[in-house]
Coordinates of C-alpha atoms and ligand atoms in Angstrom, one line a residue:
E1 CA 131.4 33.8 183.8
S2 CA 128.8 32.8 186.1
N3 CA 128.0 29.1 184.7
Q4 CA 127.5 27.1 187.4
F5 CA 130.7 25.5 184.8
C6 CA 132.9 27.3 185.8
D7 CA 132.3 27.7 189.4
A8 CA 133.4 24.1 189.2
G9 CA 137.3 25.8 187.4
I10 CA 136.9 24.4 184.3
G11 CA 139.0 26.0 181.5
Y12 CA 137.3 25.9 178.9
G13 CA 139.9 27.2 175.8
E14 CA 138.9 29.2 173.1
S15 CA 135.4 28.6 174.0
T16 CA 132.9 31.0 176.6
C17 CA 130.3 30.2 179.0
T18 CA 127.1 32.2 180.0
V19 CA 124.3 31.2 181.6
A20 CA 121.1 29.7 179.9
S21 CA 118.4 31.2 181.5
T22 CA 117.3 33.6 178.6
S23 CA 117.0 30.7 176.4
P24 CA 113.5 30.6 174.6
S25 CA 111.1 27.3 176.0
K26 CA 110.3 27.6 171.7
I27 CA 112.0 27.1 169.1
L28 CA 111.7 26.4 165.9
I29 CA 114.4 24.8 163.3
K30 CA 113.8 26.1 160.0
G31 CA 114.5 24.2 156.8
G32 CA 117.6 22.1 157.3
T33 CA 117.0 18.0 156.1
V34 CA 115.5 16.5 159.2
V35 CA 117.3 12.9 159.8
N36 CA 116.1 9.6 161.5
A37 CA 117.3 6.0 161.7
H38 CA 114.4 5.2 159.0
Y39 CA 113.8 8.7 156.9
Q40 CA 114.9 12.0 156.2
E41 CA 113.4 14.5 154.8
V42 CA 113.4 18.3 154.6
A43 CA 111.5 19.6 156.9
D44 CA 111.0 22.0 159.8
V45 CA 111.0 21.3 163.9
Y46 CA 108.9 22.7 166.0
I47 CA 110.1 22.7 170.1
E48 CA 107.8 23.3 172.8
D49 CA 108.8 23.5 176.5
G50 CA 111.9 20.0 176.5
V51 CA 109.3 17.6 173.8
I52 CA 109.0 17.5 169.3
V53 CA 105.6 18.9 169.5
A54 CA 106.1 19.3 165.0
V55 CA 107.5 18.1 162.3
Q56 CA 106.3 19.1 159.2
K57 CA 107.2 21.6 155.9
N58 CA 106.4 25.1 156.3
I59 CA 106.0 25.4 160.4
V60 CA 104.7 29.0 160.6
V61 CA 104.8 30.0 164.8
G62 CA 103.6 34.3 166.6
D63 CA 105.8 35.7 168.8
G64 CA 108.1 34.5 171.6
V65 CA 110.2 31.7 169.4
K66 CA 113.8 31.2 169.1
I67 CA 113.6 30.3 165.6
I68 CA 117.1 29.1 164.3
D69 CA 117.8 28.5 159.8
A70 CA 118.5 24.8 159.4
T71 CA 119.2 25.6 155.2
G72 CA 121.8 23.3 153.9
K73 CA 122.3 21.4 156.9
Y74 CA 121.2 18.0 158.8
V75 CA 119.1 18.3 161.9
M76 CA 119.9 14.6 164.1
P77 CA 118.7 13.2 167.5
G78 CA 121.3 13.8 169.6
G79 CA 124.1 11.7 169.7
I80 CA 123.8 8.6 173.0
D81 CA 126.6 7.3 174.6
P82 CA 125.9 4.1 175.7
H83 CA 129.7 3.3 177.3
T84 CA 131.8 6.1 179.9
H85 CA 132.7 6.5 182.7
L86 CA 132.5 9.3 185.0
A87 CA 133.9 10.0 187.8
M88 CA 135.1 6.2 188.0
E89 CA 137.6 5.9 190.7
F90 CA 139.6 2.7 188.2
M91 CA 143.3 1.7 189.2
G92 CA 144.5 3.9 192.6
T93 CA 142.4 6.6 191.2
E94 CA 139.7 8.0 189.9
T95 CA 139.1 9.7 186.7
I96 CA 139.5 13.9 185.5
D97 CA 136.5 14.2 183.9
D98 CA 133.4 14.1 186.1
F99 CA 129.9 14.7 185.5
F100 CA 130.1 18.7 184.1
S101 CA 132.9 18.1 182.1
G102 CA 132.5 14.8 180.6
Q103 CA 128.7 15.7 179.7
A104 CA 130.1 20.2 179.3
A105 CA 133.0 17.8 176.9
A106 CA 129.9 15.9 175.5
L107 CA 127.3 18.5 174.5
A108 CA 129.2 20.9 172.4
G109 CA 130.8 16.9 170.8
G110 CA 126.9 16.5 169.6
T111 CA 126.5 14.4 172.5
T112 CA 123.0 15.2 174.5
M113 CA 122.1 11.5 177.0
H114 CA 125.6 8.9 178.3
I115 CA 125.3 6.3 180.1
D116 CA 127.8 5.1 182.5
F117 CA 128.6 2.9 184.9
V118 CA 127.6 2.3 188.5
I119 CA 130.4 0.4 190.0
P120 CA 129.1 -1.4 193.7
V121 CA 131.3 -0.2 196.7
K122 CA 132.3 -3.0 198.2
G123 CA 130.1 -5.4 196.2
S124 CA 127.1 -3.1 196.9
L125 CA 125.0 -2.3 194.1
S126 CA 122.5 -0.3 196.4
A127 CA 125.6 1.9 198.1
G128 CA 127.5 1.4 194.5
F129 CA 124.1 2.9 193.2
E130 CA 123.9 5.5 195.9
A131 CA 127.1 7.1 194.7
Y132 CA 126.7 8.2 191.3
V133 CA 123.4 10.0 191.5
K134 CA 125.2 12.1 194.1
K135 CA 127.8 12.0 191.7
A136 CA 125.3 12.7 188.8
E137 CA 123.6 15.3 190.7
R138 CA 124.3 18.3 189.0
A139 CA 123.3 16.8 185.6
A140 CA 123.4 18.7 182.7
M141 CA 122.2 16.7 179.9
D142 CA 120.4 13.1 180.5
Y143 CA 122.0 10.6 181.5
G144 CA 121.3 6.2 182.8
F145 CA 123.3 4.1 184.5
H146 CA 124.6 0.3 183.7
M147 CA 125.9 -1.5 186.7
A148 CA 128.2 -3.5 187.3
I149 CA 129.0 -7.1 189.2
T150 CA 132.2 -8.0 190.7
K151 CA 130.6 -10.5 193.6
W152 CA 127.9 -13.5 193.5
D153 CA 125.7 -13.9 197.0
E154 CA 122.5 -14.1 197.2
T155 CA 121.8 -10.1 198.7
V156 CA 124.2 -9.1 194.7
S157 CA 121.4 -11.3 193.4
R158 CA 117.8 -9.6 194.5
E159 CA 119.7 -6.5 195.2
M160 CA 119.6 -6.9 191.4
E161 CA 116.0 -7.0 191.2
I162 CA 115.2 -3.8 193.4
M163 CA 117.6 -2.4 190.4
V164 CA 116.0 -3.4 187.4
K165 CA 112.2 -2.7 189.3
E166 CA 112.8 0.0 191.5
K167 CA 116.1 1.9 190.1
G168 CA 115.5 1.8 186.2
I169 CA 118.1 -0.3 185.1
N170 CA 118.0 -3.0 182.5
S171 CA 121.8 -3.8 181.9
F172 CA 124.4 -4.8 183.3
K173 CA 128.6 -5.4 183.1
F174 CA 130.3 -9.1 183.7
F175 CA 134.3 -8.2 183.3
L176 CA 136.3 -11.1 182.7
A177 CA 139.4 -8.7 183.3
Y178 CA 140.8 -7.6 185.5
K179 CA 142.1 -10.2 187.8
G180 CA 142.1 -9.4 191.0
S181 CA 139.6 -5.7 190.7
L182 CA 136.7 -6.1 188.9
M183 CA 136.9 -9.8 187.6
I184 CA 134.2 -12.5 187.6
S185 CA 134.6 -16.2 187.0
D186 CA 132.4 -19.1 184.5
E187 CA 130.7 -19.4 187.6
L188 CA 129.4 -15.8 188.2
L189 CA 128.9 -15.4 184.6
L190 CA 126.0 -18.6 184.7
E191 CA 124.2 -17.3 187.4
G192 CA 124.7 -13.4 186.2
F193 CA 123.3 -14.4 182.4
K194 CA 121.1 -16.2 184.5
K195 CA 119.4 -13.5 186.8
C196 CA 119.7 -11.3 183.7
K197 CA 116.8 -13.3 181.6
S198 CA 114.7 -13.5 184.6
L199 CA 114.7 -9.6 185.6
G200 CA 114.8 -9.2 182.0
A201 CA 117.5 -6.6 181.8
L202 CA 120.5 -6.5 179.2
P203 CA 123.6 -8.6 180.3
M204 CA 127.0 -7.2 178.8
V205 CA 131.1 -8.5 179.0
H206 CA 134.6 -7.2 178.9
A207 CA 135.5 -10.1 177.1
E208 CA 139.1 -10.6 177.8
N209 CA 140.2 -13.5 179.6
G210 CA 141.7 -12.3 182.7
D211 CA 144.0 -15.1 183.4
A212 CA 145.2 -14.9 180.5
V213 CA 146.3 -11.1 180.7
F214 CA 148.0 -11.6 183.4
E215 CA 150.4 -14.4 182.2
G216 CA 151.3 -12.1 179.7
Q217 CA 151.8 -9.5 181.7
K218 CA 154.2 -11.3 183.8
R219 CA 156.0 -12.7 180.7
M220 CA 157.0 -8.7 179.9
I221 CA 158.1 -7.6 182.5
E222 CA 160.2 -10.7 183.0
L223 CA 161.6 -10.0 178.9
G224 CA 161.9 -6.7 179.9
V225 CA 159.3 -4.4 178.4
T226 CA 158.1 -2.3 181.2
G227 CA 157.1 0.1 179.1
P228 CA 152.9 0.8 177.0
E229 CA 153.7 -0.9 173.9
G230 CA 154.1 -3.6 176.7
H231 CA 149.9 -3.8 177.1
A232 CA 149.2 -4.0 173.8
L233 CA 151.7 -7.2 173.6
S234 CA 150.8 -8.4 176.8
R235 CA 147.4 -9.1 175.8
P236 CA 146.8 -10.1 171.7
P237 CA 144.0 -10.0 170.2
A238 CA 143.7 -13.2 170.2
L239 CA 142.6 -13.0 174.2
E240 CA 139.7 -11.3 173.3
G241 CA 138.7 -13.1 170.7
E242 CA 138.5 -16.4 173.9
A243 CA 136.6 -14.5 176.2
T244 CA 134.1 -13.2 172.9
S245 CA 133.2 -16.7 172.2
R246 CA 133.1 -18.0 175.5
A247 CA 130.6 -14.9 177.0
I248 CA 129.0 -15.1 173.5
R249 CA 128.3 -19.8 174.0
L250 CA 128.1 -19.4 178.1
A251 CA 125.1 -16.7 176.8
G252 CA 123.6 -19.3 173.6
F253 CA 123.3 -21.8 176.3
V254 CA 121.4 -20.1 179.0
N255 CA 119.7 -18.4 176.2
T256 CA 119.5 -14.9 176.5
P257 CA 121.1 -11.8 174.0
L258 CA 123.8 -10.2 175.5
Y259 CA 125.8 -7.6 174.5
V260 CA 129.2 -7.5 174.0
V261 CA 131.3 -3.5 175.1
H262 CA 134.8 -2.4 173.4
V263 CA 134.7 -4.9 170.5
M264 CA 138.8 -3.9 169.8
S265 CA 139.3 -6.9 167.9
I266 CA 138.8 -8.8 163.8
D267 CA 139.1 -12.0 166.4
A268 CA 136.4 -10.5 168.4
M269 CA 134.3 -9.2 165.5
E270 CA 134.2 -12.0 163.9
E271 CA 132.9 -14.3 166.6
I272 CA 130.4 -11.8 167.0
A273 CA 129.4 -12.1 163.7
K274 CA 129.5 -16.0 162.2
A275 CA 126.4 -15.7 166.7
R276 CA 125.1 -13.4 164.8
K277 CA 124.8 -16.0 161.0
S278 CA 124.0 -18.2 163.4
G279 CA 121.0 -16.4 165.0
Q280 CA 121.6 -15.4 168.0
K281 CA 120.8 -12.5 169.3
V282 CA 124.8 -10.5 170.5
I283 CA 125.4 -6.5 169.6
G284 CA 128.2 -5.7 169.4
E285 CA 129.8 -1.5 169.8
P286 CA 133.6 -1.0 168.6
V287 CA 135.0 2.8 169.9
V288 CA 136.1 4.9 169.0
S289 CA 139.2 4.5 169.5
G290 CA 139.4 1.5 168.4
L291 CA 137.8 2.4 165.0
V292 CA 140.1 5.3 164.1
L293 CA 142.9 5.3 166.1
N294 CA 146.1 1.7 166.2
D295 CA 148.5 0.4 168.2
T296 CA 151.8 2.0 166.7
V297 CA 151.2 5.1 169.7
L298 CA 152.4 2.7 171.5
W299 CA 155.7 2.3 170.7
D300 CA 156.3 5.9 170.6
P301 CA 159.6 6.9 173.0
D302 CA 158.0 9.4 174.3
F303 CA 156.2 8.1 177.5
Q304 CA 153.4 10.6 177.7
T305 CA 152.3 10.1 174.7
A306 CA 152.4 6.8 173.9
A307 CA 151.0 5.9 177.5
K308 CA 147.5 8.3 176.7
F309 CA 146.6 6.0 173.9
V310 CA 146.7 2.4 177.5
M311 CA 143.3 1.2 177.7
S312 CA 141.9 -2.7 177.8
P313 CA 141.8 -4.2 175.2
P314 CA 144.1 -2.2 173.7
I315 CA 143.7 -0.3 170.7
R316 CA 145.4 -3.1 167.8
A317 CA 147.8 -3.0 165.1
P318 CA 146.6 -1.7 161.9
G319 CA 144.4 -3.2 160.1
H320 CA 142.1 -4.0 162.8
G321 CA 139.5 -0.4 163.4
K322 CA 139.4 -0.4 158.9
A323 CA 137.9 -4.4 159.9
L324 CA 136.0 -2.7 162.6
Q325 CA 134.3 0.3 160.2
A326 CA 133.0 -2.5 158.0
A327 CA 131.9 -4.1 160.4
L328 CA 129.5 -1.3 161.2
S329 CA 128.9 -0.1 157.8
T330 CA 127.5 -3.9 157.8
G331 CA 125.9 -4.1 160.5
V332 CA 127.8 -6.8 161.9
L333 CA 128.7 -4.0 164.9
Q334 CA 125.5 -2.3 165.6
L335 CA 126.3 1.1 167.6
V336 CA 129.8 3.0 168.6
G337 CA 130.6 4.5 172.2
T338 CA 133.4 5.6 173.7
D339 CA 134.5 4.4 176.1
H340 CA 135.0 7.5 178.1
C341 CA 137.3 7.4 180.6
T342 CA 139.1 10.0 180.7
F343 CA 143.3 10.2 183.5
N344 CA 145.1 13.2 182.8
S345 CA 149.4 12.9 182.1
T346 CA 150.3 13.6 186.1
Q347 CA 147.7 9.6 187.0
K348 CA 148.7 8.3 183.5
A349 CA 152.7 8.6 184.7
L350 CA 151.8 6.9 187.8
G351 CA 153.2 3.9 185.3
I352 CA 156.1 5.6 184.3
D353 CA 158.0 2.2 185.7
D354 CA 155.6 -0.7 185.1
F355 CA 152.6 -0.9 183.0
R356 CA 150.7 -2.3 185.0
K357 CA 149.9 0.7 186.9
I358 CA 149.5 2.6 183.6
P359 CA 144.9 3.9 184.0
N360 CA 144.1 2.5 181.7
G361 CA 141.2 4.6 179.1
V362 CA 140.7 7.4 176.3
N363 CA 138.3 9.8 175.9
G364 CA 136.5 10.6 173.3
L365 CA 132.3 11.8 175.0
E366 CA 133.3 15.0 173.1
E367 CA 135.0 13.6 170.0
R368 CA 132.9 10.9 168.5
M369 CA 130.3 12.4 166.5
H370 CA 132.7 14.3 164.6
L371 CA 134.9 11.5 163.8
V372 CA 131.8 9.2 163.1
W373 CA 130.2 11.5 159.8
D374 CA 134.4 12.3 159.3
T375 CA 135.0 8.3 158.9
M376 CA 131.8 6.4 158.1
V377 CA 130.3 8.7 156.0
V378 CA 132.5 11.1 154.3
S379 CA 134.3 8.5 153.3
G380 CA 130.9 6.5 152.3
Q381 CA 130.2 3.0 154.4
I382 CA 127.3 4.5 156.2
S383 CA 125.0 6.7 154.8
V384 CA 123.5 10.1 157.1
T385 CA 120.7 7.9 158.4
D386 CA 123.1 5.0 158.8
F387 CA 124.5 7.3 160.7
V388 CA 121.6 8.7 163.4
R389 CA 121.1 4.6 163.9
V390 CA 125.1 4.3 164.9
T391 CA 125.3 6.3 167.0
S392 CA 121.7 7.2 168.0
T393 CA 118.6 5.4 167.7
D394 CA 120.0 1.2 167.6
C395 CA 120.9 2.2 171.9
A396 CA 118.1 3.9 172.7
R397 CA 116.6 1.4 170.8
I398 CA 118.6 -1.5 173.5
F399 CA 118.2 0.3 176.7
N400 CA 114.7 0.4 175.2
I401 CA 114.4 4.0 175.2
Y402 CA 112.2 5.0 171.9
P403 CA 111.5 7.1 170.4
R404 CA 111.9 9.4 173.6
K405 CA 114.8 9.1 172.5
G406 CA 116.8 8.3 169.7
A407 CA 114.6 10.0 167.1
I408 CA 112.6 13.4 165.8
L409 CA 109.6 12.4 166.5
V410 CA 106.5 14.3 168.0
G411 CA 106.6 13.3 171.9
S412 CA 110.7 12.3 171.7
D413 CA 113.1 14.4 174.3
A414 CA 113.6 18.0 172.3
D415 CA 117.5 16.0 172.4
I416 CA 119.1 18.0 168.7
I417 CA 122.5 18.4 166.8
I418 CA 122.4 20.1 163.9
L419 CA 125.0 19.8 162.0
N420 CA 126.2 21.3 158.5
P421 CA 128.8 19.2 156.6
N422 CA 130.3 22.1 155.4
S423 CA 132.5 23.2 157.7
S424 CA 134.8 21.7 159.6
F425 CA 136.1 20.4 163.2
H426 CA 139.7 20.4 164.4
I427 CA 140.8 18.7 168.1
S428 CA 142.8 19.5 170.3
S429 CA 143.5 19.7 174.0
N430 CA 144.1 22.9 173.4
S431 CA 140.2 23.6 172.1
H432 CA 138.7 20.3 174.2
H433 CA 136.5 20.4 177.0
S434 CA 137.4 17.7 178.7
R435 CA 140.0 17.8 181.2
S436 CA 142.5 16.3 180.9
D437 CA 145.5 17.8 179.6
T438 CA 146.1 15.7 176.0
N439 CA 143.4 14.6 173.6
V440 CA 144.3 11.0 171.5
Y441 CA 143.2 12.5 168.5
E442 CA 145.6 14.8 168.4
G443 CA 145.4 17.1 165.1
R444 CA 142.6 15.9 163.6
K445 CA 140.7 17.4 161.7
G446 CA 137.1 16.1 158.8
K447 CA 134.6 17.9 157.5
G448 CA 130.9 18.3 159.7
K449 CA 130.0 20.4 162.1
V450 CA 127.5 19.5 165.0
E451 CA 127.6 23.5 165.2
V452 CA 124.4 23.7 167.4
T453 CA 123.2 21.3 169.8
I454 CA 119.8 21.1 172.0
A455 CA 119.7 19.2 174.9
G456 CA 116.1 18.9 176.7
G457 CA 114.9 21.7 174.2
E458 CA 116.8 24.5 175.4
I459 CA 120.2 25.2 172.8
V460 CA 123.6 23.9 175.3
W461 CA 126.0 25.0 172.6
E462 CA 125.7 27.4 169.7
N463 CA 128.7 30.0 167.7
D464 CA 131.0 27.2 170.0
E465 CA 129.5 28.9 173.4
L466 CA 128.9 26.2 175.6
K467 CA 125.9 27.0 177.9
A468 CA 124.7 24.0 179.5
V469 CA 122.8 24.0 182.8
P470 CA 123.8 22.3 185.5
G471 CA 120.5 20.7 187.9
S472 CA 118.8 20.5 183.6
G473 CA 119.6 17.2 183.2
K474 CA 117.3 14.0 183.7
Y475 CA 117.9 10.5 185.2
I476 CA 116.8 7.8 182.3
K477 CA 115.4 4.9 183.7
M478 CA 115.5 2.4 181.3
P479 CA 112.3 -0.9 181.7
P480 CA 113.8 -3.7 181.2
F481 CA 113.1 -6.5 178.1
N482 CA 113.8 -4.2 175.2
Y483 CA 113.3 -5.9 171.6
L484 CA 115.5 -9.1 172.3
Y485 CA 113.8 -10.3 174.5
D486 CA 111.0 -10.9 171.3
G487 CA 110.9 -14.9 171.5
I488 CA 113.4 -16.4 174.1
E489 CA 110.8 -17.5 175.9
K490 CA 109.1 -19.6 172.2
A491 CA 112.8 -20.5 172.0
D492 CA 113.5 -22.1 175.3
A493 CA 109.9 -23.8 175.6
D494 CA 111.0 -24.8 171.7
Y495 CA 114.0 -26.6 174.0
L496 CA 112.4 -28.4 176.1
S497 CA 109.7 -29.7 173.8
S498 CA 112.8 -31.6 171.4
L499 CA 113.8 -32.7 174.6
Q500 CA 110.7 -34.3 175.5
A501 CA 111.1 -37.5 172.8
P502 CA 115.1 -38.3 174.5
V503 CA 114.2 -38.3 178.4
I504 CA 110.9 -40.3 178.1
R505 CA 113.5 -42.6 177.0
S506 CA 116.4 -42.0 179.2
V507 CA 113.4 -43.0 182.1
R508 CA 112.3 -46.8 180.2
T509 CA 115.2 -47.3 179.8
A510 CA 116.5 -46.5 183.6
Ligands
LIG601 O1 140.9 1.2 179.6 C1 139.7 1.5 179.6 N1 138.3 0.6 178.5 N2 138.8 1.8 180.7 C2 137.3 1.8 181.1 C3 136.9 0.4 182.1 C4 136.3 -0.2 181.2 O2 136.8 -1.7 180.9 O3 136.0 -0.3 180.6
LIG602 ZN1 132.8 30.2 180.8
LIG603 ZN1 135.8 -2.7 179.6
LIG604 ZN1 134.3 0.6 179.8

């Protein structure tokens, strides 16, 4: 038990931990089907010192190379989770998974990179950034940061510039919900959009109408509905649809691309579909919980059972998940996140008398790859290449780190998984790697299992054994001006010239 993850006192259930120091840095993956978002083929993959050196048939190597037989299996880019909250202070407590346990869970589930949300400290971006650098000090896998914007003044505006130009952050999240804590006004949203646009950064929104949610919560409490079902009833899909529509229209008004996080309802999805159809650059991110769960669990008479499903926006009535799956399969929605934000039963019990005090969030970092495979690929809704696109490649493209990440190409980072389509997965809090005592996917089984995870060129998951090495993960700087910015300047110029004639007329008549 010398693995430092174990030293940190994390229970690992069935799996064991060993030290990774003997891991080879030269690995040959033989005979698998190599899958990229654009193409799949049977080929060998040769890795040296953390980088993919060759992808071709029949690679021959000398001694000192670890050989993995992947015949009959898929060799794919490691998952990239665009949306996690590790070690986040939220709703009077802190998520139970920090960068150790959260990343352990990720690696065991085939995810080799995640992008976490830096929360500013008293509105200070630089203080928030420093705090998160500390939280991630012993990272065992690569990670990047988004940053939340919770207030507005000259300092925030200036710090956004520093974050983009010096610190490697290219996306900022604006919360339209959580009144009294993270929520911001439309005025701030507009300032934020303008600033993001000038920096080439991607604005992200948590789209729920926070004022209306507040009203809905009062209504439930007045009716005597204090249990977890009150959470869903107080913030119905219409409030998500309204905020999604508002954010999209304001992004269109400023002419900036927009990323909508955790799309949970048909209402929000249809706003995104409509905007995309009209040519607006809007990205929609469904999360695993929204795709595969439904809200009936919130009515469970046992508080603990129901409370573990409380997240925002809420998990919706049956039907929404299926519609989100269809939207993902047809390209209306682009990539799948988790919003991994885990609280244990003791923390969830903070809201035993009042659903408004239940810390919001569910797990998913370890389960995402398996559940997307099972729900989307095994069911025939998407192809294996599309699986790679929605779990890895599009995230890398959107956050501007492709093809270093999100691809199995010569020169890409050696973040690779081997998935056996004939093996099966089984989810349980008894064997998962999260520190939580519960799992919202408890008991789920399905076809397809991540048998090997290679992160940064080292085998970190094999034979159900985790060999994660704290300190081996790197911070990945994400540059601004991703592909969504192509053509933005031209559109602005066209808009201005379209105004010229009427402006001149109004000058003449003045
Ligand atoms: O319930 C949730 N989603 N918790 C995490 C914070 C957020 O809104 O993403
Ligand atoms: Zn151990
Ligand atoms: Zn959110
Ligand atoms: Zn979130």
